[in-house]
Short mmCIF file of C-alpha atoms in Angstrom, two decimals:
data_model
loop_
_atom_site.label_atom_id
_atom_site.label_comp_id
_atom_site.label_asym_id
_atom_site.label_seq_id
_atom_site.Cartn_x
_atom_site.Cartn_y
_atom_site.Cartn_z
CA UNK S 1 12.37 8.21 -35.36
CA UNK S 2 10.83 10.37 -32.80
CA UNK S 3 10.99 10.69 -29.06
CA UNK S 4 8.35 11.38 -26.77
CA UNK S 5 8.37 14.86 -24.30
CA UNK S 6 6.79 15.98 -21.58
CA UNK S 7 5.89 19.12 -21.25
CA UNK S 8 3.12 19.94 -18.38
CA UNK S 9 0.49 19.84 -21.15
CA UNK S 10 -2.52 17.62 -21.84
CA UNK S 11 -0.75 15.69 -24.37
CA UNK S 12 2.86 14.62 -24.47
CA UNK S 13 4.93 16.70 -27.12
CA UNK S 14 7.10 14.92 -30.10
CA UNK S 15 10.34 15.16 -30.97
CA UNK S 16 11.45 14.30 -34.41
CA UNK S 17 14.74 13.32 -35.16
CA UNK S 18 14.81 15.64 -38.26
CA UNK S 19 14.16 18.46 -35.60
CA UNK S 20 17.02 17.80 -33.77
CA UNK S 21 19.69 19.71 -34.59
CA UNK S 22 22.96 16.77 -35.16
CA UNK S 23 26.85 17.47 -34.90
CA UNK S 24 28.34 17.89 -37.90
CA UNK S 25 25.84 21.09 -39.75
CA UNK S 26 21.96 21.21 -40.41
CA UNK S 27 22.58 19.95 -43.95
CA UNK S 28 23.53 16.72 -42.90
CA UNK S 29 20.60 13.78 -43.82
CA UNK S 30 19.17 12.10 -41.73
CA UNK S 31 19.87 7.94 -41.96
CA UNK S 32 19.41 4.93 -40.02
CA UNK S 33 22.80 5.00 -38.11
CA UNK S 34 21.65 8.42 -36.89
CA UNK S 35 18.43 6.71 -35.46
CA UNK S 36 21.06 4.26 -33.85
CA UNK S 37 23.28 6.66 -32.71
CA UNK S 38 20.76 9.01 -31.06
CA UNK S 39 21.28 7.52 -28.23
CA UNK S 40 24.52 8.63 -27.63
CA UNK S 41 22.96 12.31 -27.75
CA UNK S 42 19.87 11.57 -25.87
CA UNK S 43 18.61 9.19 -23.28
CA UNK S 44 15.20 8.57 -21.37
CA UNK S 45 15.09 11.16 -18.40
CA UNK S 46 17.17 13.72 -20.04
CA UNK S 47 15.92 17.78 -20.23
CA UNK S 48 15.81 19.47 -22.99
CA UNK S 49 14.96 23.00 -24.67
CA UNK S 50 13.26 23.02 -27.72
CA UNK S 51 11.30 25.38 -29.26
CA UNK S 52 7.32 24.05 -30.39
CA UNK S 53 7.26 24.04 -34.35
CA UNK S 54 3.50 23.33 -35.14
CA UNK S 55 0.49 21.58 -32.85
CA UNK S 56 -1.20 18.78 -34.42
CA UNK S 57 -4.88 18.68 -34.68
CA UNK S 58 -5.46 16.89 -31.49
CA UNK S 59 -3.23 19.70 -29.23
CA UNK S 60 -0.03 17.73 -29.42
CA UNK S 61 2.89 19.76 -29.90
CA UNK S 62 5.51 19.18 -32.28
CA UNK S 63 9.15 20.53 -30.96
CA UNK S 64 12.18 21.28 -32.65
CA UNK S 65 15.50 21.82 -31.53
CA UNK S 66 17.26 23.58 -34.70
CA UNK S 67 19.08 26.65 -32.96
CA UNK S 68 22.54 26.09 -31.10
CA UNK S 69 20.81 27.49 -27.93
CA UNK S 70 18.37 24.56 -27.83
CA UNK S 71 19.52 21.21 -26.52
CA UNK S 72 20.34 19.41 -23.85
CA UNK S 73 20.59 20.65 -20.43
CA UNK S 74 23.28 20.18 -18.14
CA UNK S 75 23.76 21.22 -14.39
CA UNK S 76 21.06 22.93 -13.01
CA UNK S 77 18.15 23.14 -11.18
CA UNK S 78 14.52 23.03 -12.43
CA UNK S 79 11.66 24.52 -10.49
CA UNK S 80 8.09 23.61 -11.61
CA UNK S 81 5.31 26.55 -11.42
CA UNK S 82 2.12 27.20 -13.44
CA UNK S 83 2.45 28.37 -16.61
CA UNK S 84 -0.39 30.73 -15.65
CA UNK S 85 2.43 32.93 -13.36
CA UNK S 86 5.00 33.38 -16.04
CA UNK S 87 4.42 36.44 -18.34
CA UNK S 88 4.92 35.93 -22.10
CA UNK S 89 7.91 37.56 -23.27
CA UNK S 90 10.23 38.05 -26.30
CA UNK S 91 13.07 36.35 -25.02
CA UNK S 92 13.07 32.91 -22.23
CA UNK S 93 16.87 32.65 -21.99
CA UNK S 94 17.91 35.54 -19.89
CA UNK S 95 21.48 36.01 -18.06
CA UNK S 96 20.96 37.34 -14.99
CA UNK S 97 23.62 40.30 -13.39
CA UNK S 98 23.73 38.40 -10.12
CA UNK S 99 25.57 35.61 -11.73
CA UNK S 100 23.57 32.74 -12.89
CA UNK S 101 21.03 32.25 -16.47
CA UNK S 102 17.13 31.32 -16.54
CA UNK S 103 15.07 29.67 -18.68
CA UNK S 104 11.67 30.67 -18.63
CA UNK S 105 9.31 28.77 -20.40
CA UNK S 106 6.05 29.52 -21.12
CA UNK S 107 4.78 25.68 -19.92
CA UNK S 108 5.77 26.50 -16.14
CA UNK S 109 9.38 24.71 -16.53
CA UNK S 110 12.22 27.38 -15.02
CA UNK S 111 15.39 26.19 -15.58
CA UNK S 112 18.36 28.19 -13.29
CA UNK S 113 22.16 27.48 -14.43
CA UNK S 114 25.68 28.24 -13.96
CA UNK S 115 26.31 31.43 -17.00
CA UNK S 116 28.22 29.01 -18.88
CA UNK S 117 31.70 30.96 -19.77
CA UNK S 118 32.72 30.99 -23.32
CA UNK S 119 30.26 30.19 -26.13
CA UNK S 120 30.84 26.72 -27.59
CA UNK S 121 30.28 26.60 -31.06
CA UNK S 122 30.53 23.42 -32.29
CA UNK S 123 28.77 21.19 -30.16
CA UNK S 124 25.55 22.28 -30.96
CA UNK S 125 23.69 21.68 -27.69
CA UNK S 126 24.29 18.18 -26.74
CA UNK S 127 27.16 17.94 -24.57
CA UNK S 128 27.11 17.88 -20.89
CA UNK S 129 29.23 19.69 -18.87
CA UNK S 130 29.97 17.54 -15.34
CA UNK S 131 32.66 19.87 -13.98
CA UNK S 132 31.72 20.30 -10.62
CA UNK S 133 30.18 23.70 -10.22
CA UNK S 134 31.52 26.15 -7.82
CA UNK S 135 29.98 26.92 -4.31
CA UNK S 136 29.17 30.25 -5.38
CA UNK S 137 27.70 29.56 -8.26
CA UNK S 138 25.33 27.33 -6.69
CA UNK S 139 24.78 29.60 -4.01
CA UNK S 140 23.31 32.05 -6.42
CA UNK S 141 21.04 29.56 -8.12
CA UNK S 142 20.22 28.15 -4.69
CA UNK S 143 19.00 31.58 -3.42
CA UNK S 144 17.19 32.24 -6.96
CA UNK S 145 15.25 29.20 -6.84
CA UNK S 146 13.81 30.23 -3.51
CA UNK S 147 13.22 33.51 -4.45
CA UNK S 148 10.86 31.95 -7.84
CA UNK S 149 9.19 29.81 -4.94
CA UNK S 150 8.09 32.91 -2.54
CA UNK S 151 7.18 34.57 -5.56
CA UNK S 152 5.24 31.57 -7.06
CA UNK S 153 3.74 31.08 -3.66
CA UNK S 154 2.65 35.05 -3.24
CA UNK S 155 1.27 34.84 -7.24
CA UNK S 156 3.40 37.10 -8.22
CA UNK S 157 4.28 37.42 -12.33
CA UNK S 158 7.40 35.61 -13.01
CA UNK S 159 9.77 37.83 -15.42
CA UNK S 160 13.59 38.65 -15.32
CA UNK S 161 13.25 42.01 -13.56
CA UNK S 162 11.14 40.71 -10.91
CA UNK S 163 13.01 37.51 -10.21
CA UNK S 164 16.26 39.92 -10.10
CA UNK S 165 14.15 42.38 -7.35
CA UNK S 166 13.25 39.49 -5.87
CA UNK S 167 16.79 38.06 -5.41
CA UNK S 168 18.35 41.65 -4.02
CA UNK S 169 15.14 41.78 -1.69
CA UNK S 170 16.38 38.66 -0.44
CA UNK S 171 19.91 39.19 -0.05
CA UNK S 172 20.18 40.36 3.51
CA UNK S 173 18.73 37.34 4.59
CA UNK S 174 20.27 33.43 4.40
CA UNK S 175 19.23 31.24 1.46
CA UNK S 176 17.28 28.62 3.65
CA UNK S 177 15.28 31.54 5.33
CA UNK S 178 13.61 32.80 2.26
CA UNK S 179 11.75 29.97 2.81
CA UNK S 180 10.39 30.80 6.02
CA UNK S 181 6.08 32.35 6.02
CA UNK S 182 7.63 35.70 7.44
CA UNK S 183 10.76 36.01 5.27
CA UNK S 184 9.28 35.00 2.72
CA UNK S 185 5.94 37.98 2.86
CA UNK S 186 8.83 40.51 3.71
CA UNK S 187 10.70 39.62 0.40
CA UNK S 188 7.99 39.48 -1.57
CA UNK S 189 6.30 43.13 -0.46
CA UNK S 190 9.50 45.03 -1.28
CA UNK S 191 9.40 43.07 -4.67
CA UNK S 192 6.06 44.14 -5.07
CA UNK S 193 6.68 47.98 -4.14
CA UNK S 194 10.10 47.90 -6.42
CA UNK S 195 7.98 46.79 -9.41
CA UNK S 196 5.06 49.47 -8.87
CA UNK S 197 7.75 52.16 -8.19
CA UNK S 198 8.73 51.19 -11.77
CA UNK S 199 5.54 51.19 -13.78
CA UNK S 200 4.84 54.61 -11.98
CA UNK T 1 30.21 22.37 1.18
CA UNK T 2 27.22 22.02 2.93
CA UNK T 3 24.35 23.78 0.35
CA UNK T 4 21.53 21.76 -1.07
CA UNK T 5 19.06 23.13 -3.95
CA UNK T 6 16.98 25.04 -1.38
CA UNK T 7 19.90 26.32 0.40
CA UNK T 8 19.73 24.46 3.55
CA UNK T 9 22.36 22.40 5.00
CA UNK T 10 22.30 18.96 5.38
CA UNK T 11 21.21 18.72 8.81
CA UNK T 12 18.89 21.34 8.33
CA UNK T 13 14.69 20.31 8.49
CA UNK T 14 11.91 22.49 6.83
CA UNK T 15 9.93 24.83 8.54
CA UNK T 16 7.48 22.77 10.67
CA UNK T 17 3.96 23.87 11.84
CA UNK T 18 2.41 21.49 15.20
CA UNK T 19 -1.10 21.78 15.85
CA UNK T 20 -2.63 20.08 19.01
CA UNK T 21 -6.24 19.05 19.88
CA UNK T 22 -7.91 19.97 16.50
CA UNK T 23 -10.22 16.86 16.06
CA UNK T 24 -12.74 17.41 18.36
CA UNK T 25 -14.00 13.76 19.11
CA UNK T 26 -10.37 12.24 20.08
CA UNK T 27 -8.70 11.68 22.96
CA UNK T 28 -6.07 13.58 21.63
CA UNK T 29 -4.96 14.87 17.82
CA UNK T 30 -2.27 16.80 15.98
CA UNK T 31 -1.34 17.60 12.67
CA UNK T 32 2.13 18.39 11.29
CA UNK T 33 3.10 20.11 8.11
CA UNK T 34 6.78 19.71 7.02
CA UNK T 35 7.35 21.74 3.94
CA UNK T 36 4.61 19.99 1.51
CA UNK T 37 3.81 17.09 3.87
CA UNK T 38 0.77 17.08 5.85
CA UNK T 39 -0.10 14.37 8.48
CA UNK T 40 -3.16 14.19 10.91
CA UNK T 41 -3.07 11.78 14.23
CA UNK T 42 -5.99 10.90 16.21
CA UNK T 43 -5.51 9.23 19.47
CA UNK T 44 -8.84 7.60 20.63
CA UNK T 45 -8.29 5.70 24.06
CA UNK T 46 -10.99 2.82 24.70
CA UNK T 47 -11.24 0.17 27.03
CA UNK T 48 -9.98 -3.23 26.42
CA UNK T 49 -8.57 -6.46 27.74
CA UNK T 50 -5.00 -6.30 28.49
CA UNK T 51 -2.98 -9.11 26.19
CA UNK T 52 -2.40 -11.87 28.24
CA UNK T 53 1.78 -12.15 27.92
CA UNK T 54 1.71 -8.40 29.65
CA UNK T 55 -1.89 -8.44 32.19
CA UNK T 56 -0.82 -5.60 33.88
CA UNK T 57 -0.04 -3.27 31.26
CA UNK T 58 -2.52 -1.37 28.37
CA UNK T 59 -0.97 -0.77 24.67
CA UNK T 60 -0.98 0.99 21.15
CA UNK T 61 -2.35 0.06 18.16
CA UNK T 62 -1.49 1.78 14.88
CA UNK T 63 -2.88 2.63 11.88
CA UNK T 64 -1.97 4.56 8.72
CA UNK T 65 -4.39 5.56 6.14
CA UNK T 66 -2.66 6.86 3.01
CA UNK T 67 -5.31 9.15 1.95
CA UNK T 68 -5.52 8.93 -2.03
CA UNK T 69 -5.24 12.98 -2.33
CA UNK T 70 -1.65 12.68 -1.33
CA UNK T 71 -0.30 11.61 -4.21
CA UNK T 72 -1.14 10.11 -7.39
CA UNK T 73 0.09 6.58 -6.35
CA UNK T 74 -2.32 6.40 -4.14
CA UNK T 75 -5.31 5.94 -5.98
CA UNK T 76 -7.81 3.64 -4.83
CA UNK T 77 -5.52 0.56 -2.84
CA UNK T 78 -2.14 2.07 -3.99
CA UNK T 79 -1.00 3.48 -0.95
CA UNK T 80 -1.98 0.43 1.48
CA UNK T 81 1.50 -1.27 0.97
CA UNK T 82 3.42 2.47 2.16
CA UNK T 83 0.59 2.57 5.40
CA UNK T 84 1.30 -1.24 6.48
CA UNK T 85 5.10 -0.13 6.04
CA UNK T 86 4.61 2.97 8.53
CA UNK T 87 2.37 1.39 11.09
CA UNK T 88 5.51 -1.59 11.31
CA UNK T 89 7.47 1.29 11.48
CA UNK T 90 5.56 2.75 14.14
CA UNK T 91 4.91 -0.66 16.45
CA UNK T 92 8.64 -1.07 16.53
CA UNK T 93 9.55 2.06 17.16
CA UNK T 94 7.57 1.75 19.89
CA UNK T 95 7.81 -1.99 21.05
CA UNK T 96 10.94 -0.49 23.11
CA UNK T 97 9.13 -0.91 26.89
CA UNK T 98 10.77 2.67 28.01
CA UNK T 99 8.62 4.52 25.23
CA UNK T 100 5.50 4.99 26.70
CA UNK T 101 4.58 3.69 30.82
CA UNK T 102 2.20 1.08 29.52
CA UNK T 103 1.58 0.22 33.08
CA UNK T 104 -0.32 3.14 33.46
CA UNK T 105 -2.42 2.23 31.00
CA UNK T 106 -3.71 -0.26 32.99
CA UNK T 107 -6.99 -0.39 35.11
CA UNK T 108 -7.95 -3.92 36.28
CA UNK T 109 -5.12 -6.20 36.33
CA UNK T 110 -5.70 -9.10 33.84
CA UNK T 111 -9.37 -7.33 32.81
CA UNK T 112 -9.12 -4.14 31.63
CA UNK T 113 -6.92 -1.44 30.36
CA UNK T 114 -6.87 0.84 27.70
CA UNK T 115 -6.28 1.10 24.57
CA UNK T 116 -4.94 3.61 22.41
CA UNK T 117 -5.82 3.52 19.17
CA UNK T 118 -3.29 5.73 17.09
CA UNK T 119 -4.72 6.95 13.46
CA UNK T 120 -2.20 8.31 11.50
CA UNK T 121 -3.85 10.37 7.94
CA UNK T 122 -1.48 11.28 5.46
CA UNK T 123 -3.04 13.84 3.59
CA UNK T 124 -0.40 15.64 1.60
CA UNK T 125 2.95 13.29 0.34
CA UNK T 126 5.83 16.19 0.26
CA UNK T 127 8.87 14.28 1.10
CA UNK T 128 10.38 12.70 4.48
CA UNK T 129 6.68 10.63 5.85
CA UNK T 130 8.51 8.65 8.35
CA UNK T 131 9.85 12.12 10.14
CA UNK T 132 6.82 13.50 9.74
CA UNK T 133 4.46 11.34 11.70
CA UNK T 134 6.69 10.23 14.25
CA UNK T 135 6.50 13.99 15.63
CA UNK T 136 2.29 13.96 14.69
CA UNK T 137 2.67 10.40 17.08
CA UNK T 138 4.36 12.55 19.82
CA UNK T 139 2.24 15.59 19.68
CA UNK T 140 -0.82 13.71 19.61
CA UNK T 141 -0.06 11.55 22.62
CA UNK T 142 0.64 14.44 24.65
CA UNK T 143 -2.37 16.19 23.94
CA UNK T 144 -4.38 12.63 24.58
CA UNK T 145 -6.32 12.83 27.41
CA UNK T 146 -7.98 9.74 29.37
CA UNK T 147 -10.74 10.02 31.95
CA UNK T 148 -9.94 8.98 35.15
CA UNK T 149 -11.82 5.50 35.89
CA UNK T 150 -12.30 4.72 39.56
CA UNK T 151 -12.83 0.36 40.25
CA UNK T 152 -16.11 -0.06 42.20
CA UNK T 153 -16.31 -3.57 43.87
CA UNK T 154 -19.66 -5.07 44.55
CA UNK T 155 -21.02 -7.21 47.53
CA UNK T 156 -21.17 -10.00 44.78
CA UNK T 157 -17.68 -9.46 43.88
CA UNK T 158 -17.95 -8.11 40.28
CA UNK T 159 -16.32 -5.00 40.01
CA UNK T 160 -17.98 -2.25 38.37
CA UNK T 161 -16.29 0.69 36.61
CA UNK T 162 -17.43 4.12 36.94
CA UNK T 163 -16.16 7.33 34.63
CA UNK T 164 -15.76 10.20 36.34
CA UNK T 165 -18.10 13.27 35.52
CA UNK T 166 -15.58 15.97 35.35
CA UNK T 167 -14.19 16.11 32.09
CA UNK T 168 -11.10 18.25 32.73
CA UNK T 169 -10.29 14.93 35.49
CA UNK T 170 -8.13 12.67 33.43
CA UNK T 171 -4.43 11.24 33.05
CA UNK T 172 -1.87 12.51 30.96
CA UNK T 173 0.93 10.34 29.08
CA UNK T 174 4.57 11.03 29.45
CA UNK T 175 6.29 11.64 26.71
CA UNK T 176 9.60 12.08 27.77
CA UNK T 177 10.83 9.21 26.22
CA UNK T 178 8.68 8.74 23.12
CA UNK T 179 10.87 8.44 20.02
CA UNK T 180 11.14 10.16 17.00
CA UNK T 181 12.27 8.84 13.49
CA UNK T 182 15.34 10.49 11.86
CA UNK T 183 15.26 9.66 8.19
CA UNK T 184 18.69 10.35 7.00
CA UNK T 185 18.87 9.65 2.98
CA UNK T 186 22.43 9.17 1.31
CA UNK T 187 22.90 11.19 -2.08
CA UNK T 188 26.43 10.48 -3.76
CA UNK T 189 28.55 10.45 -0.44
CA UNK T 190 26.80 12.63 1.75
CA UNK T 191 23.61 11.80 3.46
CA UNK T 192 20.70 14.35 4.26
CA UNK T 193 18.46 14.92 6.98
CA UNK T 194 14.70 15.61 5.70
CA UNK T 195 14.91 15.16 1.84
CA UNK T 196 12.14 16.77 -0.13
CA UNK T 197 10.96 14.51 -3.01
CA UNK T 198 12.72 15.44 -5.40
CA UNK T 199 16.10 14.43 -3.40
CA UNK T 200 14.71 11.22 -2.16
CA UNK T 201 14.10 10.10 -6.27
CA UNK T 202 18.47 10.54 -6.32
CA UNK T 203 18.35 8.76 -2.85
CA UNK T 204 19.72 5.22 -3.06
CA UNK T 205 19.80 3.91 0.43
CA UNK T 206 17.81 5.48 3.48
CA UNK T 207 18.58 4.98 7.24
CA UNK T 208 15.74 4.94 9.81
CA UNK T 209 16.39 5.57 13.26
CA UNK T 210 14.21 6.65 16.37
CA UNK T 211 15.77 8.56 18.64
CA UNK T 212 14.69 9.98 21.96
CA UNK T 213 15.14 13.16 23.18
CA UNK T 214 18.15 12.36 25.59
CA UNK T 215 19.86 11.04 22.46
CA UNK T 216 19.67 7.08 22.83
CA UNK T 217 18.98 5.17 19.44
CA UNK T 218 15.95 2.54 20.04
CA UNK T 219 15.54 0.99 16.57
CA UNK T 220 16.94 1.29 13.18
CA UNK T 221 16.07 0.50 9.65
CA UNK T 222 17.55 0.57 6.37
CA UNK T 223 15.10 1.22 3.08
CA UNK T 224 16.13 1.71 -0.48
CA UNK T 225 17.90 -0.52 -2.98
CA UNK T 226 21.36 0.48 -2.82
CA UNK T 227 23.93 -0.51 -0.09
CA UNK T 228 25.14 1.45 2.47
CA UNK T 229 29.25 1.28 4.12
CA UNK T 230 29.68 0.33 7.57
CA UNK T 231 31.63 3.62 7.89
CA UNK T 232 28.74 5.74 6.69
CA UNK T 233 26.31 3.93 9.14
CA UNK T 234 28.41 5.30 12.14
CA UNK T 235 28.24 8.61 10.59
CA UNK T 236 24.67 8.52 10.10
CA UNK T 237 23.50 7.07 12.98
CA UNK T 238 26.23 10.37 14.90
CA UNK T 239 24.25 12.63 12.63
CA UNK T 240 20.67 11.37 13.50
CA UNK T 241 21.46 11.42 17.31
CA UNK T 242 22.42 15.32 17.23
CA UNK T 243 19.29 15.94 14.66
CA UNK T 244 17.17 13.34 17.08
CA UNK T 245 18.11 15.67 19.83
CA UNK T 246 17.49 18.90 18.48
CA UNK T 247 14.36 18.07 17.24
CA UNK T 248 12.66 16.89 20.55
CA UNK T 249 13.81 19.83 22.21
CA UNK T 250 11.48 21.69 19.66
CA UNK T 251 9.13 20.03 19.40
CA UNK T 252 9.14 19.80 23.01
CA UNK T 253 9.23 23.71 23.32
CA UNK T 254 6.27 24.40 20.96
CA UNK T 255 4.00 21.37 22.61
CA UNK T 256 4.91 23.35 26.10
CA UNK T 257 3.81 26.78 24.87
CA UNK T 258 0.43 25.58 23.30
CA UNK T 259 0.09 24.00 26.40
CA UNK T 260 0.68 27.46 28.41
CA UNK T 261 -2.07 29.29 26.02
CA UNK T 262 -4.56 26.95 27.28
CA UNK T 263 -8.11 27.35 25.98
CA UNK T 264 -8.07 30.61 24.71
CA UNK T 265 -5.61 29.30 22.15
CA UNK T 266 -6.80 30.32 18.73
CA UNK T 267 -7.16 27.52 16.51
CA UNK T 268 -6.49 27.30 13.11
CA UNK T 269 -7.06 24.24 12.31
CA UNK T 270 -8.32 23.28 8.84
CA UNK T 271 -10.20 26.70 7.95
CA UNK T 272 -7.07 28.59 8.47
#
């Protein structure tokens, strides 16, 4: 009937499965072979992005997944910072020019993938691409995962522009030096002087 | 392809900070940090009875505290199972007699010697422990230092045993040949030197070995539930031999220039 989320809060959030958005159209009702079936859509240990409906009296969350951009997510790599460091915006899902997408949510969770390559309609979020991804690709979500870290480490604010300075700050060096105390300052002052050049 | 989620290679360790002689009422101390992991070692040497299959020789005696602000396993006796695992680790790493010249440990033949207690602290749990304070081990028995003891012998016969005054007068340990563990973790079909936690959760099967710095395996141990291919043992054990070796001559390099900065080294220690 429902499934149980974590979400780096104080209380664990709930998913009902009339939230989730099912193959086959929204108008579709909700029986007990769906309950069955769910797990051929879901499984313990999966991620997800959903968007929070309401919050129940007692701070749970309630989460809903009722958009085709919400769903299951596939190959990637998650990074975990404090909510606290990522500034509220508009949009989470943003597709970066440097070749790869973020999520970032507003509990801490930043999810980096491949720019998938044509939109797929139909399957409405829950199917899981296991094509291997290309060395590039991961190169580029490699090198933006350490650039979210030196920021995250230097408390910067995480948004898309300054994840994308960020990442060209870092290009002249290799991915595993980012990571490095000095690299890592060096990066993260040109960041800082891009962004203030830009307010000013 | 040789790119892991924060672009290193797979042979590749995190950046490591060594810190001697920060514990000011050892024998000797270091701490490590290894990406998130944080390890103290405190070497206290005392004076004991040699054990009676080896009279003429001192030893090590180990002991890991899994501090319970490592991780949240550790809470109150959770982490005593993973400290009894390291300090076996440790005593058979070292039960190899080439490790450390126990015979210099010794002061009276058949009644005394010393003892060197080894107190490992894990304070931080980041990923790769075993790694971790196998080079703490090392760095904190070259920075142990024991006072010189001179054998007095009365008219009576019973021998007396007096410290000498001078506090800068005492023995040094070779380390030379003191081990250090390679942890290499296997993830689909490659394996991984130094695998942050989140890699060791998709690790199935883990190989152990200590290796010394000229490269010769002394012990090896598998961990994990899954099984691991004959073929893939050579490999590892190749892999962990050129890490092994690499890694001494580091650690070797940084232990030498503390050493050269003497005491006007600025210590950072735990204010830092």
């Amino acid at each position: 009937k429902r499934w149980k989320v974590e979400t780096n809060s104080s209380l664990d959030s709930v998913l009902l499965l009339s939230s989730i958005n099912l193959p086959g159209g929204e108008l579709r009702r909700r029986s007990v072979e769906d309950e069955l079936a769910m797990r051929d859509y879901l499984q313990e240990g999966d991620l997800i992005s959903a968007e929070v409906q309401s919050v129940f009296s007692d701070g749970a969350a309630s989460l809903h997944t009722r958009s085709l951009k919400y769903g299951k997510l596939g190959q990637g790599v998650l990074v975990q910072v404090s909510p606290s460091l990522v500034k509220r915006q508009k949009t989470h899902f943003h597709d970066l020019t440097c070749g790869a997408s973020v999520i970032l949510s507003n509990n801490g969770f930043i999810w980096i993938y491949p720019t998938p390559g044509q939109k797929d309609e139909e399957s409405g979020g829950f199917t899981t691409d296991l094509e291997p991804v290309p060395l590039s690709d991961r190169e580029v979500i490699s090198r933006l995962r350490n650039c979210i870290v030196a920021l995250v480490t230097h408390m910067l604010m995480l948004f898309d522009t300054s994840i994308l300075y960020c990442y060209e700050a870092s290009l002249p060096h290799q991915i595993k030096d980012i990571l490095k105390p000095e690299v890592m300052e060096e990066i993260v002052l040109e960041t800082q002087q891009r962004l203030l050049d830009l307010e000013g | 392809e040789d790119l892991r989620v924060d672009g290193r290679g797979c042979e590749d360790y995190r950046c490591a900070e060594v810190e001697t002689d920060i514990v000011s009422n050892t024998s000797g101390s270091a701490r490590v940090k290894l990406g998130y992991t944080d390890i103290l070692v405190g070497v206290k040497a005392e004076m004991g009875t040699p054990k009676l299959e080896k009279p003429d020789e001192g030893y090590l005696e180990f002991f890991v505290d899994c501090s319970a602000n490592a991780t949240p396993e550790f809470e109150g006796r959770g982490g005593e199972e993973l400290g009894t695992d390291i300090a076996n680790t440790l005593y058979r790493v070292f039960s190899s007699e080439s490790s450390v010249d126990l015979k210099s440990l010794c002061i009276n033949p058949r009644e005394h010697c010393w003892v060197l207690y080894v107190d490992v602290l894990l304070l931080e749990c980041g990923g790769n422990l075993f790694d971790a304070v196998s080079i703490a081990v090392k760095a904190a028995l070259f920075n142990t230092r024991i006072p010189k003891v001179r054998v007095l012998e009365d008219e009576e016969g019973s021998k007396e045993i007096e410290l000498s005054d001078d506090p800068y007068d005492c023995i040094r340990l070779n380390v030379d040949d003191v081990p250090c563990i390679v942890t290499l973790s296997k993830i689909g079909y490659r394996h991984v030197v130094d695998a942050t936690p989140q890699e060791e959760a998709c690790t199935l099967a883990s190989l152990l070995i200590s290796v010394t710095s000229k490269g010769t395996l002394t012990s090896m141990k598998k961990v994990g539930k899954g099984s691991l291919d004959p073929e893939s043992i050579f490999e590892m054990m190749e892999t962990g031999k050129r890490v092994g070796k690499a890694l001494h001559v580091a650690l070797q390099k940084i232990l030498d220039e503390e050493e050269s900065l003497g005491t006007s080294r600025q210590k950072v220690g735990f204010l830092g």
